[in-house]
PDB file of C-alpha atoms in Angstrom:
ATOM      1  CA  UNK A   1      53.987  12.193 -10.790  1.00  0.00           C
ATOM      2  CA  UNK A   2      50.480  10.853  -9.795  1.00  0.00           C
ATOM      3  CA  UNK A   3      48.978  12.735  -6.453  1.00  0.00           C
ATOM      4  CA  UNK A   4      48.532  11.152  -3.277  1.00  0.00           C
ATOM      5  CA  UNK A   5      45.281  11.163  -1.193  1.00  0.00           C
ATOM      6  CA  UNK A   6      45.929  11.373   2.562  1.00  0.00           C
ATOM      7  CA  UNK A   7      43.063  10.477   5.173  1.00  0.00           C
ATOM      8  CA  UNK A   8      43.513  12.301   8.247  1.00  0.00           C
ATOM      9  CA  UNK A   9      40.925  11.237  10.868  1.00  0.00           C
ATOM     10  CA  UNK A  10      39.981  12.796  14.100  1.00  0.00           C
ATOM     11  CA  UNK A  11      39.480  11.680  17.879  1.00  0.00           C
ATOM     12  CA  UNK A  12      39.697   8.378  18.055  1.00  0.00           C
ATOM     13  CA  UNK A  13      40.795   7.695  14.582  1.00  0.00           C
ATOM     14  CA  UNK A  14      38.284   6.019  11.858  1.00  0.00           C
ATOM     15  CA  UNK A  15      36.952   2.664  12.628  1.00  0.00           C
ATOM     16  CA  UNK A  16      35.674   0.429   9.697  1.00  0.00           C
ATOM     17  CA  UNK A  17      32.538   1.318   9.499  1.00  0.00           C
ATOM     18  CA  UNK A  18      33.779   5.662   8.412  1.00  0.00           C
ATOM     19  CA  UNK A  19      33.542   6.729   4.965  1.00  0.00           C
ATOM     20  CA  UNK A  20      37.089   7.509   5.299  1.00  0.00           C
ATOM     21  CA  UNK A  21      38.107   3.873   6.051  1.00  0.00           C
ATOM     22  CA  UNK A  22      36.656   2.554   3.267  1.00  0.00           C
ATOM     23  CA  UNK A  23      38.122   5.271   0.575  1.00  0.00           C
ATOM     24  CA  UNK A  24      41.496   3.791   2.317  1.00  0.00           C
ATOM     25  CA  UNK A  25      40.206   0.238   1.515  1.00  0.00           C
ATOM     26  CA  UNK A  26      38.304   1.086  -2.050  1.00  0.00           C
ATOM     27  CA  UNK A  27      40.567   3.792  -3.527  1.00  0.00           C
ATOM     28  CA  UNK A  28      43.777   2.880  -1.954  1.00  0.00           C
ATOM     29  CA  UNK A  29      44.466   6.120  -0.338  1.00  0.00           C
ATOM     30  CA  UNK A  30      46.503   6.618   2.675  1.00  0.00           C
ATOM     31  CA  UNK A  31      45.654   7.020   5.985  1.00  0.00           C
ATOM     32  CA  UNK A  32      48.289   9.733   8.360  1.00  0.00           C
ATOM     33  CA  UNK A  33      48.823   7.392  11.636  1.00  0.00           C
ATOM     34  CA  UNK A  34      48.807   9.064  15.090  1.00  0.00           C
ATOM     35  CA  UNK A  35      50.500   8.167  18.125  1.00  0.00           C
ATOM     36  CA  UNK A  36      47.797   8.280  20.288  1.00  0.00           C
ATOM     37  CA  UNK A  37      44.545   8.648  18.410  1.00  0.00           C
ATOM     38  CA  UNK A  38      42.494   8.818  21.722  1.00  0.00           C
ATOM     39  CA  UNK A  39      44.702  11.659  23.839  1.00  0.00           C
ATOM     40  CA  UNK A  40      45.567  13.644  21.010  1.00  0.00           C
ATOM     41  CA  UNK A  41      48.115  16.702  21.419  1.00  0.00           C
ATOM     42  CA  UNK A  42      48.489  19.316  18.912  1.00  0.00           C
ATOM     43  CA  UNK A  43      52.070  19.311  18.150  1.00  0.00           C
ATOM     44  CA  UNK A  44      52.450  16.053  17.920  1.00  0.00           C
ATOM     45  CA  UNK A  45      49.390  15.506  15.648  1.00  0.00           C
ATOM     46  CA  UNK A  46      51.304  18.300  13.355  1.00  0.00           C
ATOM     47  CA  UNK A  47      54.399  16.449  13.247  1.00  0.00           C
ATOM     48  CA  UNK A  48      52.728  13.379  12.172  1.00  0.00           C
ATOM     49  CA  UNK A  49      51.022  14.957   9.546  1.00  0.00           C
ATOM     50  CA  UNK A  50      54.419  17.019   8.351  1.00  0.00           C
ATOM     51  CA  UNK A  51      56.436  13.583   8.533  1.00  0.00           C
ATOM     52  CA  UNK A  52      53.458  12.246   6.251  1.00  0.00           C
ATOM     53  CA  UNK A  53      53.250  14.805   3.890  1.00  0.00           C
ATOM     54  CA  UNK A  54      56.970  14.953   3.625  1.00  0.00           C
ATOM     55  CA  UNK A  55      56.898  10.736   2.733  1.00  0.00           C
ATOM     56  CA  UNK A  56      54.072  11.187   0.321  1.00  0.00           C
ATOM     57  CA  UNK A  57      55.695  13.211  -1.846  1.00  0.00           C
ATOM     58  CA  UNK A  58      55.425  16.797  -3.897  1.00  0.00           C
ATOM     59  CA  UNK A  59      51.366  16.300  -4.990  1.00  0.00           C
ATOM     60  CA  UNK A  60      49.399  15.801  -1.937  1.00  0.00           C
ATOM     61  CA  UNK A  61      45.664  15.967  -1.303  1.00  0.00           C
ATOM     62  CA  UNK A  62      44.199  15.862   2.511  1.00  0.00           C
ATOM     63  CA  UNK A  63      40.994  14.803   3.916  1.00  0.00           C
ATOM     64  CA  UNK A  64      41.103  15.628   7.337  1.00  0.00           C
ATOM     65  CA  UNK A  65      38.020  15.085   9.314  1.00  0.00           C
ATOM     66  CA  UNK A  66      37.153  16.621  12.804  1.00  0.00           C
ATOM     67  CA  UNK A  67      39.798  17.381  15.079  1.00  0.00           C
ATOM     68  CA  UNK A  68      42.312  16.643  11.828  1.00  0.00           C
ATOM     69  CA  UNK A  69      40.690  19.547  10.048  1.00  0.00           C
ATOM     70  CA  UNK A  70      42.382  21.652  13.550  1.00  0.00           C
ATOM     71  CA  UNK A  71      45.477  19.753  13.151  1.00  0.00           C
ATOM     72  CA  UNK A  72      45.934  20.797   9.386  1.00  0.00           C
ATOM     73  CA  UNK A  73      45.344  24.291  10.038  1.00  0.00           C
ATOM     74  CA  UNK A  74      47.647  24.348  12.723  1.00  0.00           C
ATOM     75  CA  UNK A  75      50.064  22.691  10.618  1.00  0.00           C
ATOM     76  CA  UNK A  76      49.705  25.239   7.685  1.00  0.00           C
ATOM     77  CA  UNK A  77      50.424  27.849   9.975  1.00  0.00           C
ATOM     78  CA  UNK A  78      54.520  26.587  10.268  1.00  0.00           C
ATOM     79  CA  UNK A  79      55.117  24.110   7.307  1.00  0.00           C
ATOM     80  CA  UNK A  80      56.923  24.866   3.880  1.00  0.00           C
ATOM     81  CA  UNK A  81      55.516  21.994   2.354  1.00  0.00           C
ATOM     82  CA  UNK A  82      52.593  23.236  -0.325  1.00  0.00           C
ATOM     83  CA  UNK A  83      49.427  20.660  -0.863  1.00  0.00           C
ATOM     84  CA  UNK A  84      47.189  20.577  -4.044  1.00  0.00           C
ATOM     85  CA  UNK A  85      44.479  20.932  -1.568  1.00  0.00           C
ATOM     86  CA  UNK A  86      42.477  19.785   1.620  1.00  0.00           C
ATOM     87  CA  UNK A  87      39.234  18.317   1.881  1.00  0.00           C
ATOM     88  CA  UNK A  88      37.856  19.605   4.978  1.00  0.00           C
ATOM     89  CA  UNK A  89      35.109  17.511   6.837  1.00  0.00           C
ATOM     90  CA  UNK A  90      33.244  18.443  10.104  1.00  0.00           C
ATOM     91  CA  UNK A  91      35.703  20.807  11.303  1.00  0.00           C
ATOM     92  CA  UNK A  92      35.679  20.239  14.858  1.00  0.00           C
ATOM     93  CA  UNK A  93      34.733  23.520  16.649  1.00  0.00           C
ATOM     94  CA  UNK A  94      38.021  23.504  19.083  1.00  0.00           C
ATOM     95  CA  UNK A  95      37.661  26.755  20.897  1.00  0.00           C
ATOM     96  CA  UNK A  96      33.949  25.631  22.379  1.00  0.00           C
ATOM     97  CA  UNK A  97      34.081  25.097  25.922  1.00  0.00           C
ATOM     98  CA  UNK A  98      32.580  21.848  26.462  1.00  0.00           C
ATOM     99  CA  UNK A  99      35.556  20.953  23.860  1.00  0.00           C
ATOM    100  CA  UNK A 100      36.482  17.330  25.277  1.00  0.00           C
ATOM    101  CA  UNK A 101      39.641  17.815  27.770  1.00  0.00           C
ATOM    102  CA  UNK A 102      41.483  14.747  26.634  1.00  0.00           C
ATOM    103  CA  UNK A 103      42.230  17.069  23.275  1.00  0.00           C
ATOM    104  CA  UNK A 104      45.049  19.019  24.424  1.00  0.00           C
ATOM    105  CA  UNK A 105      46.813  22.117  22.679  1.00  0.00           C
ATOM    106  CA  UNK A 106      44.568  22.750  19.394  1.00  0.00           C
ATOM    107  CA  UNK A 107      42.422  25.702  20.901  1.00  0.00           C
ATOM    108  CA  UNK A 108      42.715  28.510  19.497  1.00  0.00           C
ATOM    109  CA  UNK A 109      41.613  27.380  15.897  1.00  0.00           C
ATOM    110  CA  UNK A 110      44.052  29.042  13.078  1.00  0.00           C
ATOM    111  CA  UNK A 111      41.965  31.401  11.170  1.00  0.00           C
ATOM    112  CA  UNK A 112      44.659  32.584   8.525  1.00  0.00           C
ATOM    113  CA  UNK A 113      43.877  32.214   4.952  1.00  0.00           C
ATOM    114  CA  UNK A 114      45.187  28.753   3.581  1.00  0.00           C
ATOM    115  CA  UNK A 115      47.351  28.516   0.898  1.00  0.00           C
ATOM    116  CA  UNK A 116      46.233  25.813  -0.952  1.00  0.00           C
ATOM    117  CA  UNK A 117      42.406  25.179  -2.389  1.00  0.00           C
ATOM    118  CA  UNK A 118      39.964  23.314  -0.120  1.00  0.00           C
ATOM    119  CA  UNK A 119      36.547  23.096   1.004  1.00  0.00           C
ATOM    120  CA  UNK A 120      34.815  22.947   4.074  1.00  0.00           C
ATOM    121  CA  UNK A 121      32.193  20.524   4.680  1.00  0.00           C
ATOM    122  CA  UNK A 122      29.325  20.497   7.479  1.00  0.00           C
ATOM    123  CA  UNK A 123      26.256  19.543   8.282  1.00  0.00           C
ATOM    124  CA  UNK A 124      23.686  21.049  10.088  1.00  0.00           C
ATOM    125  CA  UNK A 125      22.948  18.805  12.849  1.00  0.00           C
ATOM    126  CA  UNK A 126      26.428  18.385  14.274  1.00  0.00           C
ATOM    127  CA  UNK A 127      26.721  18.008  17.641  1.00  0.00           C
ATOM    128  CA  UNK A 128      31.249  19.161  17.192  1.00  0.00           C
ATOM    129  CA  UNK A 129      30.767  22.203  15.126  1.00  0.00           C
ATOM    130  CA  UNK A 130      27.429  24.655  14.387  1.00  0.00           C
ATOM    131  CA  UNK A 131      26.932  25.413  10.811  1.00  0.00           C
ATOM    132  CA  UNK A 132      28.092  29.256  11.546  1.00  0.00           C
ATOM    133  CA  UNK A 133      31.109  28.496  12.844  1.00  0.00           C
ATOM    134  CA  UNK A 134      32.367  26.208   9.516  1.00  0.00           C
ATOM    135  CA  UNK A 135      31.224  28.543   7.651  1.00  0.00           C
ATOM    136  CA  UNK A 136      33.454  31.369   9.597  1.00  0.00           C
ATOM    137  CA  UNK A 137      36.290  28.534   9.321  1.00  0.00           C
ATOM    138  CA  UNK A 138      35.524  28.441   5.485  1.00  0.00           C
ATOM    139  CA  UNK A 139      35.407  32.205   4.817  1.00  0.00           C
ATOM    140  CA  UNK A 140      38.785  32.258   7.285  1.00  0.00           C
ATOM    141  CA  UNK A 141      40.770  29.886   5.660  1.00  0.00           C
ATOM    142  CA  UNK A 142      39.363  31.330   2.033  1.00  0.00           C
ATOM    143  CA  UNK A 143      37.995  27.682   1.524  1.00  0.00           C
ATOM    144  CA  UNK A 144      34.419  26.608  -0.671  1.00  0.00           C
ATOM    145  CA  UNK A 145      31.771  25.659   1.840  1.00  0.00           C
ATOM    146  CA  UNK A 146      29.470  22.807   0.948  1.00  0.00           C
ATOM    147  CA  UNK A 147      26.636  22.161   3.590  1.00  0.00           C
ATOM    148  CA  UNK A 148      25.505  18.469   3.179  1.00  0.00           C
ATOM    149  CA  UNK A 149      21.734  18.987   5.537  1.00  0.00           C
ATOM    150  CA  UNK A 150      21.278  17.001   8.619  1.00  0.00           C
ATOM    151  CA  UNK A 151      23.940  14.605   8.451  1.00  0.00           C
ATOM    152  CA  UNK A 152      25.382  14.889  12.326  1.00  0.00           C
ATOM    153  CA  UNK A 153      29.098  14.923  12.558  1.00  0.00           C
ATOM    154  CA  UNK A 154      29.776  13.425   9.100  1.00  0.00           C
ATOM    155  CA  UNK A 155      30.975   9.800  10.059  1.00  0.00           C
ATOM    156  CA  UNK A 156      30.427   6.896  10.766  1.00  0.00           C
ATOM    157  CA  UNK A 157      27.155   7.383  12.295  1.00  0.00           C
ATOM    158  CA  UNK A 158      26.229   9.094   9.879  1.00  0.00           C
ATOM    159  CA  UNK A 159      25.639   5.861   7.901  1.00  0.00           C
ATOM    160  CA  UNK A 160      26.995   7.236   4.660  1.00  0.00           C
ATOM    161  CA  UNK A 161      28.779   4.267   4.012  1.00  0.00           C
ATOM    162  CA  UNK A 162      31.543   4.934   0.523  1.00  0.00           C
ATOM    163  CA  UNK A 163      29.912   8.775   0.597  1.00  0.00           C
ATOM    164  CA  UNK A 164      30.003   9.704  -3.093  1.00  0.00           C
ATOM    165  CA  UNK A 165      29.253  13.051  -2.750  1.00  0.00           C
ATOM    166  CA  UNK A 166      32.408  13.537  -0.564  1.00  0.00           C
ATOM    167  CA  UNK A 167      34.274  11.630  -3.003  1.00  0.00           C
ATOM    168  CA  UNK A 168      32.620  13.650  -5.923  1.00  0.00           C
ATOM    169  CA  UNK A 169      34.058  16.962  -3.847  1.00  0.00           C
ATOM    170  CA  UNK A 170      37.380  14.952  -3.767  1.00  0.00           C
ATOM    171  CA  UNK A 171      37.488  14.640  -7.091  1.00  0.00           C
ATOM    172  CA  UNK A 172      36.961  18.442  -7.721  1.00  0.00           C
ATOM    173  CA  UNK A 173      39.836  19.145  -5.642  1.00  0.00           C
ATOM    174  CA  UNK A 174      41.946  17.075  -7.992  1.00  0.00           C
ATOM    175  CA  UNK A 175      40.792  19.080 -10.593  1.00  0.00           C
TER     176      UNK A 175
END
């Protein structure tokens, strides 16, 4: 049975112009829709992503970025559903206090060990999560942590356009 790649974007979703958009449009992969991409709440972000996951079948691979990479790690913490493994990108730092207050329920971040593979990404210029604190989320969740330079929050503005090298880390995941 061939894997499926979920996207799982943060705060107000992925526009067209994200790296994750166009893997949806290039590659095919699919995207987790939320309810209300620009008022988020935790537990209902988590029961999107279980009801995906549970459509998508056994072999799943996430790439959550921002406020998703919260959302999955919340979401590890009560599904029995297992994943082959989670891209992580620009983990949005949830427990800072200038955190935006439309965002409601994912503070404290889940720092348990993950049981699937994945990898933390980050940069470090971005203005959502200092390079320490992904790298405490990567040692946490017992994840590979790839810093990528001065590359902000790893989006759209970013200007990465397809971003092979995320792919390429994608692609290690699948193994």
């Amino acid at each position: 049975m061939p894997t499926t790649i979920l996207t799982a974007p943060g705060l107000g979703g992925s526009g067209s112009a994200h790296w994750q958009t166009q893997w949806e449009q290039q590659y095919s992969y699919q995207r987790v829709q939320q309810h209300d991409w620009d008022h988020p709440v935790c537990t209902d972000w988590v029961q999107a992503l279980e009801a995906a996951i549970a459509a998508a079948g056994p072999q799943v691979v996430l790439v959550a970025h921002s406020l998703a990479c919260a959302t999955v790690a919340h979401w590890a913490a009560t599904t029995r559903h297992q994943l082959q493994g989670v891209l992580f990108v620009a983990p949005a730092d949830v427990d800072r206090p200038d955190f935006p207050p439309e965002v409601v329920g994912f503070a404290p971040m889940p720092l348990a060990r993950l049981p699937f593979p994945s990898i933390v990404v980050a940069s470090t210029n971005d203005q959502y999560v200092s390079l320490a604190r992904a790298q405490q989320f990567a040692e946490a969740w017992g994840s590979r942590f790839v810093n990528m330079g001065a590359l902000g929050h790893l989006n759209a503005e970013s200007g990465l356009g397809l971003w092979p090298q995320g792919h390429q880390l994608l692609l290690e995941l699948l193994g």
